mmCIF file with all atom_site columns, C-alpha atoms in Angstrom:
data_model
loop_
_atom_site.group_PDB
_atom_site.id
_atom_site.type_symbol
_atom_site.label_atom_id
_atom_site.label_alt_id
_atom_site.label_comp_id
_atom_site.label_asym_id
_atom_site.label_entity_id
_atom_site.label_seq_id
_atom_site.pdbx_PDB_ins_code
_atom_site.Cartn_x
_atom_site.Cartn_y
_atom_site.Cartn_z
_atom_site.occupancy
_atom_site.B_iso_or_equiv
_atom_site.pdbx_formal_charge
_atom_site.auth_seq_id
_atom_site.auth_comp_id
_atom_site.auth_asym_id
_atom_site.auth_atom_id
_atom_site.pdbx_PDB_model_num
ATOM 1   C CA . UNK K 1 1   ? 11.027  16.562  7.482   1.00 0.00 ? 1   UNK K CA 1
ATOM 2   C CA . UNK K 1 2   ? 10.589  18.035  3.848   1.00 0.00 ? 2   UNK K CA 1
ATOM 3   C CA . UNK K 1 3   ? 10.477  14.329  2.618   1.00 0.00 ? 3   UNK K CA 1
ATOM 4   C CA . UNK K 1 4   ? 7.736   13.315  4.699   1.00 0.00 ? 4   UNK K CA 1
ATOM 5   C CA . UNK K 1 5   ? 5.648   16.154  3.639   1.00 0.00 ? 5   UNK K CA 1
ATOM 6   C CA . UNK K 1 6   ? 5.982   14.917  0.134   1.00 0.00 ? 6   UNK K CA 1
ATOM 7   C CA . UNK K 1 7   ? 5.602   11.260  1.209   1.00 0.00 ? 7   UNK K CA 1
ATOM 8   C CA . UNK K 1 8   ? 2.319   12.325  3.054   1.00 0.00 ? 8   UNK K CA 1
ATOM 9   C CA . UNK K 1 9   ? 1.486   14.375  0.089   1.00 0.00 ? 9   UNK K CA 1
ATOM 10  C CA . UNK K 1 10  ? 1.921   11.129  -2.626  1.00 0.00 ? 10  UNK K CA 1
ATOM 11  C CA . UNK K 1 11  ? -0.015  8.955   0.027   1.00 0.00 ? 11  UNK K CA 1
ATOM 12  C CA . UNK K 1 12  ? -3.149  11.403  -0.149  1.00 0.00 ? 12  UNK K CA 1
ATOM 13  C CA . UNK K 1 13  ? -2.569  11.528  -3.876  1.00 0.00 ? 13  UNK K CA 1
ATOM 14  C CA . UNK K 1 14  ? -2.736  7.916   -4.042  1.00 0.00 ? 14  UNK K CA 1
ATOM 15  C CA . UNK K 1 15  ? -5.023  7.328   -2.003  1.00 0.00 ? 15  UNK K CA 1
ATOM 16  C CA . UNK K 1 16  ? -7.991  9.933   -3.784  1.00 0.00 ? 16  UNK K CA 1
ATOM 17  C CA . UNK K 1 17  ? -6.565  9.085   -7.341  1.00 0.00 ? 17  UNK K CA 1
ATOM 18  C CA . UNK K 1 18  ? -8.083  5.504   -5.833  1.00 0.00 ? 18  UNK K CA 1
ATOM 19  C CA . UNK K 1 19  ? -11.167 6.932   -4.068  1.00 0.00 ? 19  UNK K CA 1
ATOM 20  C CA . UNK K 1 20  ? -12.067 8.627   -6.765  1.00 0.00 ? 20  UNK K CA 1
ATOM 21  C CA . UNK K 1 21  ? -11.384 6.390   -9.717  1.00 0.00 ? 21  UNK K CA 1
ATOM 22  C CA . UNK K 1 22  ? -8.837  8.809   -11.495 1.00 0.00 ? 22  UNK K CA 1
ATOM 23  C CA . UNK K 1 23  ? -6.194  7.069   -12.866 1.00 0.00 ? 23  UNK K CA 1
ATOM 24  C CA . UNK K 1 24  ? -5.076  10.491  -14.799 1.00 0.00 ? 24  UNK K CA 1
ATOM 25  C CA . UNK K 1 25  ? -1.901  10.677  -12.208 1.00 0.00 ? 25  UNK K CA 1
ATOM 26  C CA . UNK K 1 26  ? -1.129  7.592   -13.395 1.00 0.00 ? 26  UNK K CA 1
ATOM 27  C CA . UNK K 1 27  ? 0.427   7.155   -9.854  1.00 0.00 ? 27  UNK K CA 1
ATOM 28  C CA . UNK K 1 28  ? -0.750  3.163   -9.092  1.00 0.00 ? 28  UNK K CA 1
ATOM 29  C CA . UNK K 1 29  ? 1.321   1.530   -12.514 1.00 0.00 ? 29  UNK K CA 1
ATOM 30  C CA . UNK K 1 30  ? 2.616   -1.096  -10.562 1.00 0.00 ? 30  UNK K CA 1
ATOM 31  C CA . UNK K 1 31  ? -0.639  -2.142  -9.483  1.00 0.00 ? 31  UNK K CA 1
ATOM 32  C CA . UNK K 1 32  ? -2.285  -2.591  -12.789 1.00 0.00 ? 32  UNK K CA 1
ATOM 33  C CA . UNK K 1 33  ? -0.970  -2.555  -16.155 1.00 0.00 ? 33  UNK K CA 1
ATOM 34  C CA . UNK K 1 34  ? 2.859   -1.968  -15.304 1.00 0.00 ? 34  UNK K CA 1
ATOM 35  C CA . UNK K 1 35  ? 2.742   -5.552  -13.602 1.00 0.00 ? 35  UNK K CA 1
ATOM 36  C CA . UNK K 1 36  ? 2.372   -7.344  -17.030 1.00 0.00 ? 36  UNK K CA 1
ATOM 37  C CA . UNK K 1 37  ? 6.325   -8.137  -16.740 1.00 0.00 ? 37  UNK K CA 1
ATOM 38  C CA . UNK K 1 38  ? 5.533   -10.349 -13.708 1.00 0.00 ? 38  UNK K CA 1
ATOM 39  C CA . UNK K 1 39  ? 2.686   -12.178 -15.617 1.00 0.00 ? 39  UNK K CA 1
ATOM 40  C CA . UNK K 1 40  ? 5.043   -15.114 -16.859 1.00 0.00 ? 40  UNK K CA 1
ATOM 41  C CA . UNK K 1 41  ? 6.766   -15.730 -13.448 1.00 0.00 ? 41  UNK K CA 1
ATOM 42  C CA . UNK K 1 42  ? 3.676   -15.730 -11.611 1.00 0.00 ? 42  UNK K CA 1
ATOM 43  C CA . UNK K 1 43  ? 1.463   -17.782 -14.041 1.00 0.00 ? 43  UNK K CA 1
ATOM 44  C CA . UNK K 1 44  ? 3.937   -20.452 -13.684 1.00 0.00 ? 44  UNK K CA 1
ATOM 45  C CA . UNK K 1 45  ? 3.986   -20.127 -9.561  1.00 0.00 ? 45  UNK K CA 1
ATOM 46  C CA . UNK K 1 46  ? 0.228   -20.694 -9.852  1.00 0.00 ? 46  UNK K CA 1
ATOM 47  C CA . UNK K 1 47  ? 0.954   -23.772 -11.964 1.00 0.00 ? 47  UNK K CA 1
ATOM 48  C CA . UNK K 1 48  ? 2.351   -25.582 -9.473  1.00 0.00 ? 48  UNK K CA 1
ATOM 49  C CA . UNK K 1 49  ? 1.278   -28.180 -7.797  1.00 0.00 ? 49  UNK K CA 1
ATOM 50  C CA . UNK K 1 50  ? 3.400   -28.128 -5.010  1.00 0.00 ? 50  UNK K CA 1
ATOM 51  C CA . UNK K 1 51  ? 1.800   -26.471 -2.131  1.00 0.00 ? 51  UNK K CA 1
ATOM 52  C CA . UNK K 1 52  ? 5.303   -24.970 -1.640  1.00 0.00 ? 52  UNK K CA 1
ATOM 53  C CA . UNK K 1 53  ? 5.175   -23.500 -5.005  1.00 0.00 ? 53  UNK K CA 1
ATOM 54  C CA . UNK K 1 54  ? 3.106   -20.728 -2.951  1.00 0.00 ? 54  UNK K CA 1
ATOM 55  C CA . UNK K 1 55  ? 6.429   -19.914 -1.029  1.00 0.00 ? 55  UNK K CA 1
ATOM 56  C CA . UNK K 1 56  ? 8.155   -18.254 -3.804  1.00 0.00 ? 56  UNK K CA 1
ATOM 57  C CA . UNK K 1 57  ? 4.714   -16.763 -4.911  1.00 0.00 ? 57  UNK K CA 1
ATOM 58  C CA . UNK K 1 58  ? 4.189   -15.108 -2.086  1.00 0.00 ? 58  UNK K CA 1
ATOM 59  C CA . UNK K 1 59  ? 7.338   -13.748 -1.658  1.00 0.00 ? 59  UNK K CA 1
ATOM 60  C CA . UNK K 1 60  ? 7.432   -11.953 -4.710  1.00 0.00 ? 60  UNK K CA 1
ATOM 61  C CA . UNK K 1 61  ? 4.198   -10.712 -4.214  1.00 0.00 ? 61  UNK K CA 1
ATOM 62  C CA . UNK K 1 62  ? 5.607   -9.046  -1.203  1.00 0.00 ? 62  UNK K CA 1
ATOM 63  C CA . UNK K 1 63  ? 7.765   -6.671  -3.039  1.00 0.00 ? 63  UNK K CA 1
ATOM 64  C CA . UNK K 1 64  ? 4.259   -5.589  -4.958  1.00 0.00 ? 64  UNK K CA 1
ATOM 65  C CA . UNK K 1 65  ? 3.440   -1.911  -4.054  1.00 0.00 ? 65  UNK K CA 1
ATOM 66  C CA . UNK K 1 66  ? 0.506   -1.780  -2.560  1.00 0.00 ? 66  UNK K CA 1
ATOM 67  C CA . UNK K 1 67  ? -1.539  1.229   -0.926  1.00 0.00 ? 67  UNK K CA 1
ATOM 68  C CA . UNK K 1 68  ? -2.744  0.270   2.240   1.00 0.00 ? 68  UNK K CA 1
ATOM 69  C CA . UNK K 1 69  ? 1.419   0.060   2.640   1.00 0.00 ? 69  UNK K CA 1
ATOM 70  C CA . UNK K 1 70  ? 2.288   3.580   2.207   1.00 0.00 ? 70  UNK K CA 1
ATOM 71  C CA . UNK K 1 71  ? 1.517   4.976   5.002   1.00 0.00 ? 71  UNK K CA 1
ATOM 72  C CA . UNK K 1 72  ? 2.640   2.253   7.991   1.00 0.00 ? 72  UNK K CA 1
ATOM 73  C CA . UNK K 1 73  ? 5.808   2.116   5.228   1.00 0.00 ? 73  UNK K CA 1
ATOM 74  C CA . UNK K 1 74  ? 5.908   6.286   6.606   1.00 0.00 ? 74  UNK K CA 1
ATOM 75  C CA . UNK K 1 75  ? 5.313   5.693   10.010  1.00 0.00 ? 75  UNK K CA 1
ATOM 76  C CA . UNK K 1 76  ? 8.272   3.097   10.376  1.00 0.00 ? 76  UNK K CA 1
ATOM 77  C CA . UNK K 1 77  ? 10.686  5.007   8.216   1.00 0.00 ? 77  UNK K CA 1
ATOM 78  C CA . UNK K 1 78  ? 9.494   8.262   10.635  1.00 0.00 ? 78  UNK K CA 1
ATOM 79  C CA . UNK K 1 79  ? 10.785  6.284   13.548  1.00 0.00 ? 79  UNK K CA 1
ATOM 80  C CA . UNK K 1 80  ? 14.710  6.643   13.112  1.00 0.00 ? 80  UNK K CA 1
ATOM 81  C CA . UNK K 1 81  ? 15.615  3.333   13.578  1.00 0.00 ? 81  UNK K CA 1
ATOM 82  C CA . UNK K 1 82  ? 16.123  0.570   11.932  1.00 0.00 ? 82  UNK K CA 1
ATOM 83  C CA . UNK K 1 83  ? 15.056  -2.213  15.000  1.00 0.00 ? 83  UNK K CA 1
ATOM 84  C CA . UNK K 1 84  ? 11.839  0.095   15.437  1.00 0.00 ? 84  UNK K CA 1
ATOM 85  C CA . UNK K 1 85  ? 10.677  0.262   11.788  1.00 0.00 ? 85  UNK K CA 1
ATOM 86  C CA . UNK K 1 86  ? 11.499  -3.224  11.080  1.00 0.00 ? 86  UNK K CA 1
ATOM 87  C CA . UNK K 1 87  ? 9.104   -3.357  14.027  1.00 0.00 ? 87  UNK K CA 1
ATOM 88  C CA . UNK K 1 88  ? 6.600   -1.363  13.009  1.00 0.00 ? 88  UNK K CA 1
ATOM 89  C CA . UNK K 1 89  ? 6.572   -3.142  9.672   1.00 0.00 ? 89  UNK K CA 1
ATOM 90  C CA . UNK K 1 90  ? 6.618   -6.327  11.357  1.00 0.00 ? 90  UNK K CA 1
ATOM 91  C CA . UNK K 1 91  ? 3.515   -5.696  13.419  1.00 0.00 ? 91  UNK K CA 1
ATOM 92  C CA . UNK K 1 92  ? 1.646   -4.267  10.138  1.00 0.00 ? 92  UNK K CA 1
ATOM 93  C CA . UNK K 1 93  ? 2.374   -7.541  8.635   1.00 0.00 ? 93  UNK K CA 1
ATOM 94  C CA . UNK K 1 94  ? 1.021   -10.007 11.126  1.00 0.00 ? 94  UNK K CA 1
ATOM 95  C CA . UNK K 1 95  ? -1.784  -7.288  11.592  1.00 0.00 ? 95  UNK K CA 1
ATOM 96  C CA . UNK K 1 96  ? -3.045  -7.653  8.516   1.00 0.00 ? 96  UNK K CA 1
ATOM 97  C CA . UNK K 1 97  ? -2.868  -11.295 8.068   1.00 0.00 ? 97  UNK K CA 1
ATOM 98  C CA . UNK K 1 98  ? -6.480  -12.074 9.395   1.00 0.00 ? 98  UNK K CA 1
ATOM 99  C CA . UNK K 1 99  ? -7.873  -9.126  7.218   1.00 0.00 ? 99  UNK K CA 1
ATOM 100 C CA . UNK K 1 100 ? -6.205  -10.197 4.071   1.00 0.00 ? 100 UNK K CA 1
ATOM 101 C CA . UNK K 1 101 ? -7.199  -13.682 4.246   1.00 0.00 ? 101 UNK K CA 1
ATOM 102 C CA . UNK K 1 102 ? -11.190 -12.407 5.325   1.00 0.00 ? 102 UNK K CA 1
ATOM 103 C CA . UNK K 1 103 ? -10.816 -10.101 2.374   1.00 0.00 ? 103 UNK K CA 1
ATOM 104 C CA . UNK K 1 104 ? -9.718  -12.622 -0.052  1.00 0.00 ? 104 UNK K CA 1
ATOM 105 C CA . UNK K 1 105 ? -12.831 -15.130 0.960   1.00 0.00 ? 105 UNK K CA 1
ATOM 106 C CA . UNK K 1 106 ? -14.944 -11.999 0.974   1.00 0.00 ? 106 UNK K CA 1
ATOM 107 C CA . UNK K 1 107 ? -13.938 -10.583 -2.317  1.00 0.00 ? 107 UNK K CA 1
ATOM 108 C CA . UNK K 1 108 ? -14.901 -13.581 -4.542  1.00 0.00 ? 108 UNK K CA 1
ATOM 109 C CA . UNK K 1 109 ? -18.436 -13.621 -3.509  1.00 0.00 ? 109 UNK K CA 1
ATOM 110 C CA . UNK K 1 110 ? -19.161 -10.135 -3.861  1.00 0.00 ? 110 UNK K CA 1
ATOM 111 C CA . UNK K 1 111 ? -20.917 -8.306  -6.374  1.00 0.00 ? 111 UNK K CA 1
ATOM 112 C CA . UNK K 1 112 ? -18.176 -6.103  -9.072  1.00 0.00 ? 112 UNK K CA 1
ATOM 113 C CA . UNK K 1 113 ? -20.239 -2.955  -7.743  1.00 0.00 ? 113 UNK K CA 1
ATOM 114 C CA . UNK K 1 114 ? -19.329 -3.894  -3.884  1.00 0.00 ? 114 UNK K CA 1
ATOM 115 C CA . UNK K 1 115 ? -15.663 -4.298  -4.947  1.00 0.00 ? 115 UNK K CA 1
ATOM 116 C CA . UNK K 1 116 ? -15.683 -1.147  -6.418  1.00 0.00 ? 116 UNK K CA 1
ATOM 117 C CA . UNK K 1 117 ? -16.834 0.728   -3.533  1.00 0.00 ? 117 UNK K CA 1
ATOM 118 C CA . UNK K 1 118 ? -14.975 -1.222  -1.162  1.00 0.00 ? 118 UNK K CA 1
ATOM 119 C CA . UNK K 1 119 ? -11.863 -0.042  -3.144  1.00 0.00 ? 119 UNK K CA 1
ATOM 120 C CA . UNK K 1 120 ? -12.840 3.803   -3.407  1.00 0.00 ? 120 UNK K CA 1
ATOM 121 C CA . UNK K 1 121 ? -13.309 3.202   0.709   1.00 0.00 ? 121 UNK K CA 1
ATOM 122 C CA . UNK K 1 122 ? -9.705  1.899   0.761   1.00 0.00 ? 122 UNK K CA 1
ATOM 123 C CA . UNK K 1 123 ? -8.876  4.824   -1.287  1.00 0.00 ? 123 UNK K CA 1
ATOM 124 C CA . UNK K 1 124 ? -10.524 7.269   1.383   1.00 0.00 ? 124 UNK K CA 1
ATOM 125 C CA . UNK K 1 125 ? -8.589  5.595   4.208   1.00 0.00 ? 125 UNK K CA 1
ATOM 126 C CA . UNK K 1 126 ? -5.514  6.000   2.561   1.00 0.00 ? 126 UNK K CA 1
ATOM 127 C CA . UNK K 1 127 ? -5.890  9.566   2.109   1.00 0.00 ? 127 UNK K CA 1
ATOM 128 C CA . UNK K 1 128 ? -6.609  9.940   5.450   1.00 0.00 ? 128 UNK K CA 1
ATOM 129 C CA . UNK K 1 129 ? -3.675  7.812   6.616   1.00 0.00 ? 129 UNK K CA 1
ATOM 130 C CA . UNK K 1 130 ? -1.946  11.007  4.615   1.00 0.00 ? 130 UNK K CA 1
ATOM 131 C CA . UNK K 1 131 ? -3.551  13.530  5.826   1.00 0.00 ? 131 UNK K CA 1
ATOM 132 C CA . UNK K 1 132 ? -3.217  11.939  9.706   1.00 0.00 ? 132 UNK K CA 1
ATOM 133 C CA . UNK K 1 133 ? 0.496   11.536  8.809   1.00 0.00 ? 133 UNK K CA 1
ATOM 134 C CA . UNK K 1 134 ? 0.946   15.016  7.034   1.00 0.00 ? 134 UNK K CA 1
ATOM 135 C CA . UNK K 1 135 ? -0.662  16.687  9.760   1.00 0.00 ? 135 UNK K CA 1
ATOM 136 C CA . UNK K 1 136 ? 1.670   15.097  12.436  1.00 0.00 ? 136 UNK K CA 1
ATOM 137 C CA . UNK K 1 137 ? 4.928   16.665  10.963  1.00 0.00 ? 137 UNK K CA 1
ATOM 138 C CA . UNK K 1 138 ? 3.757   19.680  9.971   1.00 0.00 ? 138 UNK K CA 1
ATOM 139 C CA . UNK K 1 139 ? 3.145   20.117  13.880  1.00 0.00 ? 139 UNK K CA 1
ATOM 140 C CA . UNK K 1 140 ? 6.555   18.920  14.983  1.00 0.00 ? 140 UNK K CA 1
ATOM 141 C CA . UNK K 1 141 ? 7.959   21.708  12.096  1.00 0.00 ? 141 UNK K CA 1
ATOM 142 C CA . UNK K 1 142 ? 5.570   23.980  13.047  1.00 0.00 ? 142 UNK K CA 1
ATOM 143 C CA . UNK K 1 143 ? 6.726   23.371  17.272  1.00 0.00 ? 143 UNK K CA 1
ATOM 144 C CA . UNK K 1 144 ? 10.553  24.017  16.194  1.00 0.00 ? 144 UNK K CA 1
ATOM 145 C CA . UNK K 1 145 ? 10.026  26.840  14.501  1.00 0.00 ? 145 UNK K CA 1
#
């Protein structure tokens, strides 16, 4: 129970170090400049011509951290069971299909101020996905005690 609270806690970290534009935690590397070893690889993937080239691509863009990850990543390892979380994760996935793709069409015809915000909102969810999540085991530890 001890490492969910400090799962929770990095979750709400990550999430206001994103809402609020700090990057003084340094806690999203992989996200920004820490990904430059996975320039090469994916500038050639992009390349491609083959629409299967995108195969590969996306693939290894699936073992990208990502935010809006974290916490569903919490909620299936909180399960105890293998079959369930891969579950859980599963559902995530195809749940977020649709809102990826809209986001992706959206994103490239809004304004560099709108993307901003939109990612300080994304920020605020997490944190609340954190809080949600912290709050729900310190209830179970508080109910055994």
């Amino acid at each position: 129970r001890w490492f969910m609270v400090g799962a929770n806690l990095m979750v709400i970290m990550v999430g206001l170090s994103s809402a609020l534009g700090l990057n003084v935690l340094n806690l999203s590397t992989l996200e920004g400049t820490g990904a430059r070893f996975l320039t090469a690889p994916l500038k050639r993937l992009l390349a491609a011509d083959s629409p299967l080239a995108s195969l590969p691509l996306g693939l290894l863009l699936g073992f990208l951290p990502c935010g809006l990850v974290y916490a569903p990543l919490l909620a299936a390892a909180g399960t105890g069971s293998p079959v369930i979380g891969a579950a859980t994760m599963a559902a995530m996935g195809l749940g977020t299909v649709p809102v990826l793709l809209a986001f992706g069409t959206a994103s490239s015809a809004v304004s560099g101020a709108l993307k901003n915000a939109m990612l300080r909102a994304a920020g605020v969810a997490i944190a609340l996905m954190g809080v949600a999540g912290l709050w729900r085991v310190l209830g179970k530890m508080a109910a055994h005690h």
